[in-house]
Amino acid sequence: MDPVLVAAGTAVVGAMATDAWQQARAAVVGLWRRAGSAEAETVEDELAQVRVQVLAARADQDDDTEQVLVSVWRLRLRDLVRRDPALAADLRRVLDEELLPALDAPDRERTRAVLMNATASGHGRVYQSAGDQHINES
């Protein structure tokens, strides 16, 4: 799955537990409105319901439930962008300008998308890692 979609789904659910949720929710619903989707009102209602679940999961330290909700919103956002690929740039903007700033520092660090791009020509090699990397060549 596209790293921006992964980060955005995580950030939507993370933002539900913050004081900045109203602005983040408006930005997310705005994506559906820009797509001209009749689902915008339904999405707004679903976000309110999921927020209750997220707050309960955090109160109960139920990481499993929160991860399921993150997966659901990653898929919802993926489906939206598949129906209207032009929304990918809007989603990135919402992630950067609305969702990430709404998160506390630990959630923001967990959410950041890692975007890497490399090109090798000839017999060149490219090694990329978002964490530890060990290369043993003989």
C-alpha positions as a LaTeX table, in Angstrom:
\begin{tabular}{lrrr}
\hline
Residue & $x$ (\AA) & $y$ (\AA) & $z$ (\AA) \\
\hline
Met1 & 0.00 & 0.00 & 0.00 \\
Asp2 & 1.19 & 3.52 & $-0.76$ \\
Pro3 & 3.09 & 4.97 & 2.24 \\
Val4 & 0.97 & 8.13 & 2.18 \\
Leu5 & $-2.20$ & 6.04 & 2.51 \\
Val6 & $-0.64$ & 4.07 & 5.36 \\
Ala7 & 0.37 & 7.25 & 7.17 \\
Ala8 & $-2.94$ & 8.99 & 6.50 \\
Gly9 & $-5.02$ & 6.08 & 7.82 \\
Thr10 & $-2.88$ & 5.96 & 10.95 \\
Ala11 & $-3.07$ & 9.73 & 11.38 \\
Val12 & $-6.86$ & 9.87 & 10.96 \\
Val13 & $-7.34$ & 7.40 & 13.80 \\
Gly14 & $-4.63$ & 9.02 & 15.92 \\
Ala15 & $-6.15$ & 12.47 & 15.47 \\
Met16 & $-9.48$ & 11.18 & 16.78 \\
Ala17 & $-7.99$ & 11.12 & 20.28 \\
Thr18 & $-6.84$ & 14.76 & 20.18 \\
Asp19 & $-8.32$ & 18.15 & 20.96 \\
Ala20 & $-7.79$ & 19.11 & 17.31 \\
Trp21 & $-10.17$ & 16.41 & 16.13 \\
Gln22 & $-12.86$ & 18.79 & 14.82 \\
Gln23 & $-10.45$ & 20.42 & 12.35 \\
Ala24 & $-8.94$ & 17.09 & 11.34 \\
Arg25 & $-12.40$ & 15.59 & 10.81 \\
Ala26 & $-13.45$ & 18.53 & 8.64 \\
Ala27 & $-10.32$ & 18.05 & 6.51 \\
Val28 & $-11.00$ & 14.32 & 6.06 \\
Val29 & $-14.66$ & 14.84 & 5.18 \\
Gly30 & $-13.51$ & 17.55 & 2.78 \\
Leu31 & $-11.67$ & 14.90 & 0.76 \\
Trp32 & $-14.95$ & 13.08 & 0.12 \\
Arg33 & $-16.69$ & 16.36 & $-0.70$ \\
Arg34 & $-13.97$ & 17.30 & $-3.22$ \\
Ala35 & $-14.52$ & 13.92 & $-4.85$ \\
Gly36 & $-18.16$ & 14.86 & $-5.25$ \\
Ser37 & $-19.04$ & 11.77 & $-3.28$ \\
Ala38 & $-22.51$ & 11.33 & $-1.86$ \\
Glu39 & $-20.75$ & 9.50 & 0.97 \\
Ala40 & $-19.47$ & 12.69 & 2.62 \\
Glu41 & $-22.28$ & 12.83 & 5.18 \\
Thr42 & $-21.97$ & 9.11 & 5.89 \\
Val43 & $-18.20$ & 9.44 & 6.34 \\
Glu44 & $-18.73$ & 12.30 & 8.79 \\
Asp45 & $-21.11$ & 10.14 & 10.86 \\
Glu46 & $-18.76$ & 7.14 & 10.70 \\
Leu47 & $-15.85$ & 9.25 & 11.88 \\
Ala48 & $-17.87$ & 10.35 & 14.92 \\
Gln49 & $-18.72$ & 6.73 & 15.74 \\
Val50 & $-15.15$ & 5.55 & 15.27 \\
Arg51 & $-13.88$ & 8.34 & 17.50 \\
Val52 & $-15.93$ & 6.90 & 20.37 \\
Gln53 & $-14.32$ & 3.51 & 19.69 \\
Val54 & $-10.82$ & 4.98 & 19.55 \\
Leu55 & $-11.27$ & 6.86 & 22.82 \\
Ala56 & $-12.58$ & 3.69 & 24.49 \\
Ala57 & $-9.72$ & 1.62 & 23.05 \\
Arg58 & $-7.15$ & 4.08 & 24.35 \\
Ala59 & $-8.81$ & 4.20 & 27.77 \\
Asp60 & $-8.69$ & 0.39 & 27.89 \\
Gln61 & $-5.17$ & 0.27 & 26.38 \\
Asp62 & $-6.65$ & $-1.90$ & 23.62 \\
Asp63 & $-4.08$ & $-1.55$ & 20.85 \\
Asp64 & $-5.65$ & $-4.36$ & 18.81 \\
Thr65 & $-8.94$ & $-2.50$ & 18.36 \\
Glu66 & $-7.13$ & 0.69 & 17.44 \\
Gln67 & $-5.05$ & $-1.15$ & 14.82 \\
Val68 & $-8.18$ & $-2.65$ & 13.28 \\
Leu69 & $-9.66$ & 0.85 & 13.00 \\
Val70 & $-6.44$ & 2.13 & 11.43 \\
Ser71 & $-6.64$ & $-0.66$ & 8.84 \\
Val72 & $-10.26$ & 0.21 & 8.05 \\
Trp73 & $-9.42$ & 3.88 & 7.44 \\
Arg74 & $-6.38$ & 3.03 & 5.35 \\
Leu75 & $-8.68$ & 1.00 & 3.09 \\
Arg76 & $-11.34$ & 3.73 & 3.02 \\
Leu77 & $-8.75$ & 6.30 & 1.94 \\
Arg78 & $-7.23$ & 3.88 & $-0.60$ \\
Asp79 & $-10.65$ & 3.29 & $-2.15$ \\
Leu80 & $-11.32$ & 7.03 & $-2.31$ \\
Val81 & $-8.03$ & 7.73 & $-4.08$ \\
Arg82 & $-8.58$ & 4.81 & $-6.46$ \\
Arg83 & $-11.96$ & 6.27 & $-7.47$ \\
Asp84 & $-10.43$ & 9.73 & $-7.89$ \\
Pro85 & $-6.62$ & 9.60 & $-8.31$ \\
Ala86 & $-6.45$ & 13.40 & $-8.41$ \\
Leu87 & $-7.20$ & 13.33 & $-4.66$ \\
Ala88 & $-3.79$ & 11.83 & $-3.89$ \\
Ala89 & $-2.22$ & 15.30 & $-3.77$ \\
Asp90 & $-5.06$ & 16.58 & $-1.58$ \\
Leu91 & $-4.63$ & 13.62 & 0.76 \\
Arg92 & $-0.91$ & 14.38 & 1.09 \\
Arg93 & $-1.72$ & 18.01 & 1.88 \\
Val94 & $-4.33$ & 17.00 & 4.49 \\
Leu95 & $-1.82$ & 14.61 & 6.03 \\
Asp96 & 0.94 & 17.22 & 6.21 \\
Glu97 & $-1.13$ & 20.28 & 7.12 \\
Glu98 & $-4.05$ & 18.95 & 9.17 \\
Leu99 & $-3.50$ & 15.45 & 10.51 \\
Leu100 & 0.17 & 15.30 & 11.49 \\
Pro101 & 0.07 & 18.65 & 13.34 \\
Ala102 & $-2.95$ & 17.40 & 15.32 \\
Leu103 & $-1.02$ & 14.43 & 16.74 \\
Asp104 & 1.14 & 14.38 & 19.84 \\
Ala105 & 4.85 & 13.79 & 19.26 \\
Pro106 & 4.90 & 9.98 & 19.74 \\
Asp107 & 1.88 & 9.45 & 17.44 \\
Arg108 & 3.35 & 11.86 & 14.88 \\
Glu109 & 6.62 & 9.91 & 14.76 \\
Arg110 & 4.79 & 6.57 & 14.39 \\
Thr111 & 2.70 & 7.99 & 11.59 \\
Arg112 & 5.28 & 9.62 & 9.37 \\
Ala113 & 5.34 & 8.15 & 5.89 \\
Val114 & 8.68 & 7.03 & 4.60 \\
Leu115 & 8.98 & 7.87 & 0.94 \\
Met116 & 12.09 & 6.60 & $-0.80$ \\
Asn117 & 13.06 & 6.65 & $-4.44$ \\
Ala118 & 16.25 & 5.42 & $-6.05$ \\
Thr119 & 17.58 & 4.73 & $-9.50$ \\
Ala120 & 20.54 & 2.61 & $-10.49$ \\
Ser121 & 22.01 & 2.39 & $-13.94$ \\
Gly122 & 24.31 & $-0.18$ & $-15.45$ \\
His123 & 25.45 & $-2.58$ & $-12.78$ \\
Gly124 & 24.90 & $-0.13$ & $-9.93$ \\
Arg125 & 23.17 & $-1.14$ & $-6.74$ \\
Val126 & 20.81 & 0.74 & $-4.54$ \\
Tyr127 & 20.27 & $-0.05$ & $-0.88$ \\
Gln128 & 17.54 & 1.71 & 1.03 \\
Ser129 & 16.32 & 1.21 & 4.54 \\
Ala130 & 13.95 & 2.88 & 6.94 \\
Gly131 & 15.71 & 1.08 & 9.78 \\
Asp132 & 18.70 & $-1.16$ & 10.35 \\
Gln133 & 20.35 & $-2.56$ & 7.28 \\
His134 & 23.17 & $-5.08$ & 7.10 \\
Ile135 & 24.78 & $-5.92$ & 3.79 \\
Asn136 & 27.29 & $-8.73$ & 3.47 \\
Glu137 & 28.82 & $-9.06$ & 0.05 \\
Ser138 & 31.55 & $-11.51$ & $-0.87$ \\
\hline
\end{tabular}
